[in-house]
Short mmCIF file of C-alpha atoms and ligand atoms in Angstrom, two decimals:
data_model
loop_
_atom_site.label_atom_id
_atom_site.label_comp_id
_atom_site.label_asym_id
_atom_site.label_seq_id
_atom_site.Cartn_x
_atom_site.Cartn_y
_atom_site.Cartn_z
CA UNK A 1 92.01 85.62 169.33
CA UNK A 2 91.92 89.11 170.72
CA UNK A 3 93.99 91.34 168.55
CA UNK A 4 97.34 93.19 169.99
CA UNK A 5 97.12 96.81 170.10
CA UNK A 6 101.06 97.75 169.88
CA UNK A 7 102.28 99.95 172.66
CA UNK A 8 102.99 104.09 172.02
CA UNK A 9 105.95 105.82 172.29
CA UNK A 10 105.97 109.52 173.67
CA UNK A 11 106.37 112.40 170.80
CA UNK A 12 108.14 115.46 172.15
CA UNK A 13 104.83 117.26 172.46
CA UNK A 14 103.30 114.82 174.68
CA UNK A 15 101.07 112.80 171.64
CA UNK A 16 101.27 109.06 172.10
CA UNK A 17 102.67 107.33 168.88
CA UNK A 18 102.05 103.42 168.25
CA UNK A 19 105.32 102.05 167.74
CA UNK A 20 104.25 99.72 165.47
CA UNK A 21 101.46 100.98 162.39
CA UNK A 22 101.01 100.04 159.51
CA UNK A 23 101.47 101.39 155.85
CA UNK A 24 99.90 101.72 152.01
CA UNK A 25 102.73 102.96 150.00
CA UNK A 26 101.86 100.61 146.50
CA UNK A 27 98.69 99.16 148.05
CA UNK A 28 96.56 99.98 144.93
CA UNK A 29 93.92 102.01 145.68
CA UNK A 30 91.04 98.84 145.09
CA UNK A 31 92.87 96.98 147.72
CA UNK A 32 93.68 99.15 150.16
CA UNK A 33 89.91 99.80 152.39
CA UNK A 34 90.24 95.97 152.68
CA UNK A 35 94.11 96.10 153.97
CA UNK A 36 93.40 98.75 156.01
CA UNK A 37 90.19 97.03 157.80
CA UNK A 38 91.86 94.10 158.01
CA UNK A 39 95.08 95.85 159.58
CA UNK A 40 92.68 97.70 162.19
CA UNK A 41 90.80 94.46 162.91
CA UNK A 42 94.21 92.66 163.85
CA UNK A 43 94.82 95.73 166.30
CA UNK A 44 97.22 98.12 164.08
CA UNK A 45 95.94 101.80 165.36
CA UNK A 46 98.58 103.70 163.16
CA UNK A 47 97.81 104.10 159.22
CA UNK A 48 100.83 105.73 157.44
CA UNK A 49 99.33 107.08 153.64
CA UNK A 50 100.55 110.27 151.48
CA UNK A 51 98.78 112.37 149.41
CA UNK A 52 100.94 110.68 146.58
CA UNK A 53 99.90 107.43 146.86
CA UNK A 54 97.01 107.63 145.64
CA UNK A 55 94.82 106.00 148.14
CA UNK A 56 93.91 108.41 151.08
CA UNK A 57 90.14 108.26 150.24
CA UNK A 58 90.22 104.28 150.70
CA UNK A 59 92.16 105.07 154.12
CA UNK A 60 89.43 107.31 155.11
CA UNK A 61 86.94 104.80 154.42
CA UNK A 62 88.61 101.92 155.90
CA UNK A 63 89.04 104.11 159.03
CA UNK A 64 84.72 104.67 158.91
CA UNK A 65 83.63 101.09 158.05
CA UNK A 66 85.98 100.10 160.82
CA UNK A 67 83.79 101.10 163.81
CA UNK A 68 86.74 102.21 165.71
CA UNK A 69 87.06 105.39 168.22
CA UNK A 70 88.42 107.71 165.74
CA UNK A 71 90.23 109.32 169.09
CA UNK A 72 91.80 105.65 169.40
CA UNK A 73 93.72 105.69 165.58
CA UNK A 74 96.97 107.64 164.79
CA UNK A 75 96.77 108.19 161.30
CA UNK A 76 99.53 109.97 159.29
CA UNK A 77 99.77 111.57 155.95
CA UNK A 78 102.46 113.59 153.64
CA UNK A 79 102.12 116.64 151.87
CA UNK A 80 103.70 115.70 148.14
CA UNK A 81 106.68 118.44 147.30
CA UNK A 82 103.97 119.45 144.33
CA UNK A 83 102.20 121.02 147.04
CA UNK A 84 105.38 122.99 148.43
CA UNK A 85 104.81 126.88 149.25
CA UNK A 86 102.82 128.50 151.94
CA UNK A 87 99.70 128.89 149.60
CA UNK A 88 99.89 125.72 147.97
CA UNK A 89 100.80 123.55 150.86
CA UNK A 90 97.59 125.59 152.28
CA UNK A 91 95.46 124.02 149.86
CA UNK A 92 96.99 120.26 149.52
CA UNK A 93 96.78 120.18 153.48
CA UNK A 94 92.98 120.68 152.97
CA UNK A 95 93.10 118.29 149.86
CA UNK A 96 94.86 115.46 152.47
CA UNK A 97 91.58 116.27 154.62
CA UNK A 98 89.03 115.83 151.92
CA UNK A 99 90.16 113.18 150.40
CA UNK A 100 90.91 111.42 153.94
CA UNK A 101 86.98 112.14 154.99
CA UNK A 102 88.87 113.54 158.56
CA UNK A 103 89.13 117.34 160.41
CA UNK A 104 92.62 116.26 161.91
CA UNK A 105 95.36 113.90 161.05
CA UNK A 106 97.15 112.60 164.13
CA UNK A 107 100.85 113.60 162.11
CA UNK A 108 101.33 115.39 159.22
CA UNK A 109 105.08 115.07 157.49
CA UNK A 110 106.52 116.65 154.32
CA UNK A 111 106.99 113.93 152.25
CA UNK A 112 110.55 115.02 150.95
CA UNK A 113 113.35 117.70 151.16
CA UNK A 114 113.23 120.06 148.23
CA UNK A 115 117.27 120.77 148.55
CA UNK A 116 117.15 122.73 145.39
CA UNK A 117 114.37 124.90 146.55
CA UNK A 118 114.76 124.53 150.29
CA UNK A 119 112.31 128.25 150.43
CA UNK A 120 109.58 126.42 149.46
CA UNK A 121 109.97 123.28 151.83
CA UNK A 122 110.12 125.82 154.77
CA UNK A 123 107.20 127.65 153.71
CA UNK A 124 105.09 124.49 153.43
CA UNK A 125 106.50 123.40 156.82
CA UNK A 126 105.21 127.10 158.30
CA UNK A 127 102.12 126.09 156.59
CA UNK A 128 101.99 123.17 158.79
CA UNK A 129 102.88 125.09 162.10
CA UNK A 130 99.47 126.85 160.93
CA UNK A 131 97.71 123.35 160.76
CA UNK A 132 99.46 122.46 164.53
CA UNK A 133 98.30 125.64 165.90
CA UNK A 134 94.54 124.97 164.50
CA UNK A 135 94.10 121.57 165.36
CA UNK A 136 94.13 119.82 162.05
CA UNK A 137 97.15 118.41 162.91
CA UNK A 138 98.44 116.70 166.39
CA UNK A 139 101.83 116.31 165.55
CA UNK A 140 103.92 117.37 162.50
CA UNK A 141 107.16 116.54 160.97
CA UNK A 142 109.45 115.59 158.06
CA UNK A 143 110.38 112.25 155.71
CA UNK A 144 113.61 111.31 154.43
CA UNK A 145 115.28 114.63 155.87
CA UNK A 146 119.32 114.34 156.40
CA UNK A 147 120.81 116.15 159.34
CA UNK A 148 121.87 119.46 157.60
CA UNK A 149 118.17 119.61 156.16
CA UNK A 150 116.59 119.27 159.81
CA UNK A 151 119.50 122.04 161.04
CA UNK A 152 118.30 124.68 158.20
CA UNK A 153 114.52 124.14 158.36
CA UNK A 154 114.87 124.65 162.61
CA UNK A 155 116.87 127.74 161.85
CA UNK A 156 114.26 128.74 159.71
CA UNK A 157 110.82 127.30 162.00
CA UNK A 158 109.09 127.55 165.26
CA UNK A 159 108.58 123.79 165.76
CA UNK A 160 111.05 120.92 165.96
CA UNK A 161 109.50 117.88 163.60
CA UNK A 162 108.18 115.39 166.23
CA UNK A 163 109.01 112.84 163.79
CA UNK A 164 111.89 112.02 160.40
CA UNK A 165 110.40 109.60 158.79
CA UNK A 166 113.01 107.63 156.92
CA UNK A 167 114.17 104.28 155.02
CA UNK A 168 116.06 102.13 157.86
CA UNK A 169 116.02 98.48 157.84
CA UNK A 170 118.67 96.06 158.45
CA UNK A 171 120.71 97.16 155.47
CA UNK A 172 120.54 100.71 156.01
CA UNK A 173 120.72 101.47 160.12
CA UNK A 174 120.91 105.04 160.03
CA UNK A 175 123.11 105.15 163.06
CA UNK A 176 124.28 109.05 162.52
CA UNK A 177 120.75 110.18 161.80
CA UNK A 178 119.34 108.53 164.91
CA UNK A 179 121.51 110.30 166.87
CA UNK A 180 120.95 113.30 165.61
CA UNK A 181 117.47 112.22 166.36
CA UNK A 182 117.97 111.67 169.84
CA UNK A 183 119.83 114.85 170.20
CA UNK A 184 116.63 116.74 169.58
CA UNK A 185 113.81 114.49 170.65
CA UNK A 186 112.80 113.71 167.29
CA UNK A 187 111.50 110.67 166.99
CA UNK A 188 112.34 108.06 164.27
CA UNK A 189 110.05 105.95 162.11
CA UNK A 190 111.20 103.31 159.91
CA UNK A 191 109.59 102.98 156.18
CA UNK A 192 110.96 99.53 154.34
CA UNK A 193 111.60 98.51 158.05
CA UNK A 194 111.68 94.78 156.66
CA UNK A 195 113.92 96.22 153.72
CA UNK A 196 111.06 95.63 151.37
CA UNK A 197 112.53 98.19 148.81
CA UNK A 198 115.39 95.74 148.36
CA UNK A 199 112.95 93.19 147.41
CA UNK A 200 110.66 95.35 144.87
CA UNK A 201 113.24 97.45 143.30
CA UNK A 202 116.32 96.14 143.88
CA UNK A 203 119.92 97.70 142.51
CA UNK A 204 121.02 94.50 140.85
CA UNK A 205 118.07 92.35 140.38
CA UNK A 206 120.17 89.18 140.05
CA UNK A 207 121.68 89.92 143.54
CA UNK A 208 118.30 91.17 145.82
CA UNK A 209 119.12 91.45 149.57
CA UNK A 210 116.49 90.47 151.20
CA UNK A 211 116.67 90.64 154.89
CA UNK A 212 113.59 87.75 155.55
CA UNK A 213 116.09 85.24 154.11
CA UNK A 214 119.31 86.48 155.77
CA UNK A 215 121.06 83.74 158.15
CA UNK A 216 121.67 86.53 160.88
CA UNK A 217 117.74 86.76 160.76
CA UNK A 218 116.62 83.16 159.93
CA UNK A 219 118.53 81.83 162.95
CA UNK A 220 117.41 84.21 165.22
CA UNK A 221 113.72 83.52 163.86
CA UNK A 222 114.13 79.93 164.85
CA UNK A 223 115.18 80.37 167.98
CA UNK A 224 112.31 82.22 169.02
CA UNK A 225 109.71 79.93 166.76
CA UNK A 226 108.87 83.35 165.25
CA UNK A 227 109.01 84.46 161.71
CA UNK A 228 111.82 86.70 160.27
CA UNK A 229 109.60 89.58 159.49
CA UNK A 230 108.81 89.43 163.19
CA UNK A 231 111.82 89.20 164.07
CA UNK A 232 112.90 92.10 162.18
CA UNK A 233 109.64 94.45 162.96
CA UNK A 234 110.76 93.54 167.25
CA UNK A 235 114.49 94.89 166.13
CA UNK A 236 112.70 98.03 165.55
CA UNK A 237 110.47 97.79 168.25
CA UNK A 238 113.34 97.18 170.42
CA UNK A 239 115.26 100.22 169.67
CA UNK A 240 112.33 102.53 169.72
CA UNK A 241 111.84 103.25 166.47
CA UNK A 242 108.40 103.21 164.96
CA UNK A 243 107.86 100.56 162.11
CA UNK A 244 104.98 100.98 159.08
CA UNK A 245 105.82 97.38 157.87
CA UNK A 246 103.26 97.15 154.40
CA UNK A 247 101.47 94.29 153.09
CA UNK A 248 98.23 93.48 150.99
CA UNK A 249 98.03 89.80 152.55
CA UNK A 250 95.56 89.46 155.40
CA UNK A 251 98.31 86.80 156.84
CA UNK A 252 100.94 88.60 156.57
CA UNK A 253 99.10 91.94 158.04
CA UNK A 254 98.40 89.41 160.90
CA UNK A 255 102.22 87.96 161.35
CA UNK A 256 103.48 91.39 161.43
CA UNK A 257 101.85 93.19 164.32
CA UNK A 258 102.87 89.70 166.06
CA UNK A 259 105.55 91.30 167.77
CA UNK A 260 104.77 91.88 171.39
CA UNK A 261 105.09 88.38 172.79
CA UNK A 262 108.98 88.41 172.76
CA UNK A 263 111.92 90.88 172.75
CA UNK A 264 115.62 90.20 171.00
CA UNK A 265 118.71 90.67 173.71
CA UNK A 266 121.18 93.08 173.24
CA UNK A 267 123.38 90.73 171.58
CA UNK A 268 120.82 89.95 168.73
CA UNK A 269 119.59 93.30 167.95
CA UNK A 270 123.70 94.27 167.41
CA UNK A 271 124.06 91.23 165.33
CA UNK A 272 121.54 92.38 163.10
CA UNK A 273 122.53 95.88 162.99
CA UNK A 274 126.09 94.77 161.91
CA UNK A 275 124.15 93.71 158.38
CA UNK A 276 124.33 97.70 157.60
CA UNK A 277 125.76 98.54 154.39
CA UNK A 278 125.55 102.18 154.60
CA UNK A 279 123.99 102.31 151.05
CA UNK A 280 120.50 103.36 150.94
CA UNK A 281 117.82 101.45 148.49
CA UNK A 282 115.48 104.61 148.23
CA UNK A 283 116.52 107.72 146.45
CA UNK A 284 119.21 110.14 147.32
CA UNK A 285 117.22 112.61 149.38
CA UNK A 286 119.91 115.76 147.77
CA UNK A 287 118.39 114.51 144.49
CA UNK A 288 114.29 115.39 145.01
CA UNK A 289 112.93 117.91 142.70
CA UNK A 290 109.93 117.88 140.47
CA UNK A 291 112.31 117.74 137.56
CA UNK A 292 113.56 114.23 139.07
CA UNK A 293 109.85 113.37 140.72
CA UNK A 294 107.74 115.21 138.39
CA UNK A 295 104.39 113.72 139.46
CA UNK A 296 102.12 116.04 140.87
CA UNK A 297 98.85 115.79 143.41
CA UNK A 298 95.36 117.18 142.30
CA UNK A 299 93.50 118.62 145.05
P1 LIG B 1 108.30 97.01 153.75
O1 LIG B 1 109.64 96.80 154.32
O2 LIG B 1 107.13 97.23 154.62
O3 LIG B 1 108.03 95.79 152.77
C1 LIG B 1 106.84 95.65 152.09
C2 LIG B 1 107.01 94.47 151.14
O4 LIG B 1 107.25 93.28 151.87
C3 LIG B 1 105.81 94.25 150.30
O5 LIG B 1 106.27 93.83 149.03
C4 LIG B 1 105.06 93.12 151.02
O6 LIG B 1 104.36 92.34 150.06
C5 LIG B 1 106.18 92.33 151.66
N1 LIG B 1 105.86 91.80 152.99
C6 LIG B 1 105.11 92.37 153.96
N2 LIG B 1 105.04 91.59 155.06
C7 LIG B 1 105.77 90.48 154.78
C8 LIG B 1 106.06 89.30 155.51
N3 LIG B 1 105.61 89.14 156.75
N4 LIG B 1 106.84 88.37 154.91
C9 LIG B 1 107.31 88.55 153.67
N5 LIG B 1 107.06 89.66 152.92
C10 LIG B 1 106.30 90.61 153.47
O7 LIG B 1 108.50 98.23 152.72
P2 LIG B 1 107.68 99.49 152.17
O8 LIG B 1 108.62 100.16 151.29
O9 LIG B 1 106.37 99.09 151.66
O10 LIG B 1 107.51 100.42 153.44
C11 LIG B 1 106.45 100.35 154.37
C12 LIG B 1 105.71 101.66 154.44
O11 LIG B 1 106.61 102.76 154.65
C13 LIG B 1 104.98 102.05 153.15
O12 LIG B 1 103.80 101.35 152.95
C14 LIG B 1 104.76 103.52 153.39
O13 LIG B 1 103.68 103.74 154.28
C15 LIG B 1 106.08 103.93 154.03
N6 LIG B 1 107.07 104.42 153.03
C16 LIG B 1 107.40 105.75 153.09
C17 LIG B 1 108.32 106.29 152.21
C18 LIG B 1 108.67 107.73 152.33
O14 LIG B 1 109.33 108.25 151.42
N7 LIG B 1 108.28 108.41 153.37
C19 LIG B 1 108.92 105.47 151.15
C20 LIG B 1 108.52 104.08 151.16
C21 LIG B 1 107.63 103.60 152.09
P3 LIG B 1 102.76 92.07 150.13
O15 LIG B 1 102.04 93.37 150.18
O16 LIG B 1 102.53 91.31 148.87
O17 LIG B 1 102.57 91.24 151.37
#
């Protein structure tokens, strides 16, 4: 079968975004060159790593053995808040680059707010203006930023983030956010877009919502003779916002990018939206320090 390579979406400065990629977060670092080549063999172009995951160098490799057009993949990576400051997000950008075997990254995020020390998450983010201006970077922007934390870093910065990475799945819609979003062309990408945090670390483990098995999903699923992580993933698609859906299983790497045969109506994608519970699965973004996340990245 010839693999589907998902459609792009339009950044505000003109790069062309899959809308569908694919991501690593807890793919351990022996098992991620073989997702990865697997995901690009099925057609994903868009690899989503971080410096703190651990596994950039296996991306990077993955990316080599794969024999595709490096020009053709959209890889993104994070710069972890251990890394915040002008001279130290100076040298983990260059650490993302080493360890990712690449001279540019197609998007470059901060991985996190800092709230407590917002200083230094505006000086790393001038850092990456630097990395824009140079090249090393086609696109930069931010992950799990609220609205007041994207108003104070553009007071403070030359470049609106092209992207705000954050956790929105069926559960958690993000409505406000997204149209903040909208309001200054930022564009929004979905991690836990099948609500996969649910699943792995759920609040109350003897009551895990988990969208794949919801009726407002399942019947929709049937209907279409498609699966309910597809159906999910084309709510995303459908909304244009840019899902990183994550597995280790070559068949499930397969169903997900399965997405482009179909589309939900109006009706359905609403239906599924109404599942939003306004409570996040992830952490409180106000909450990120390294006193609450004190792991930090070598480089
Ligand atoms: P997902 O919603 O992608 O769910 C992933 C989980 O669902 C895994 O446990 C996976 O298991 C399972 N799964 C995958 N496909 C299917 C399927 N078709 N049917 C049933 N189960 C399936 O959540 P993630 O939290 O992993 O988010 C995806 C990506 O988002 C991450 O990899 C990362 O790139 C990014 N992310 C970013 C964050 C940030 O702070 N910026 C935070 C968290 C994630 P298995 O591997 O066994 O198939």
């Amino acid at each position: 079968m010839t693999p589907t390579t998902p459609p792009a979406l339009t950044l505000s400065n003109g790069v062309a975004m899959p809308v569908l990629g694919f991501g690593v977060f807890q793919s351990p670092p022996e098992e991620t060159a073989a997702a990865v080549e697997a995901a690009i063999a099925s057609g994903y172009r868009l690899i989503d790593t971080a410096a703190a995951y651990g596994n950039e160098r296996e991306v990077g490799e993955a990316i080599r053995a794969s024999g595709i057009d490096r020009g053709e993949m959209f890889i993104t990576t994070k710069l972890w808040i251990s890394d915040y400051g002008y001279d130290e997000a100076l040298r983990g950008i260059d650490g993302c680059l080493r360890r990712l075997g690449l001279d540019y990254v197609d998007l470059f995020l901060l991985h996190q707010p800092v709230p407590v020390e917002f200083d230094g998450t505006v000086a790393a983010y001038k850092a990456m203006e630097g990395m824009l201006a140079d090249g090393r970077a086609r696109a930069i922007g931010v992950s799990n930023f609220s609205e007041q934390h994207l108003e104070t870093l553009m007071q403070q910065t030359d470049v609106v983030p092209a992207v705000n990475q954050v956790e929105l799945h069926p559960f958690f819609t993000q409505h406000p956010l997204r149209a903040f979003h909208a309001g200054h062309g930022i564009t929004t990408e979905a991690w836990s877009p099948l609500g996969g945090i649910h699943v792995y670390r759920p609040a109350d483990p003897d009551a895990v919502l988990n969208a794949l098995e919801h009726p407002a999903v399942t019947s929709i699923a049937d209907k279409y003779g498609k699966t309910p992580a597809q159906v999910v993933l084309r709510w995303h698609v459908d909304q244009g916002i840019v899902a990183i859906p994550k597995s280790v299983k070559p068949h499930r790497i397969e169903e997900n990018i399965g997405v482009f045969d179909f589309e939900l109506t109006a009706d359905e994608v609403a239906s599924i939206a109404a599942l939003d519970t306004g409570v996040r699965a992830g952490p409180d973004p106000e909450s990120i320090s390294m006193a609450t996340f004190p792991k930090r990245v070598e480089n």
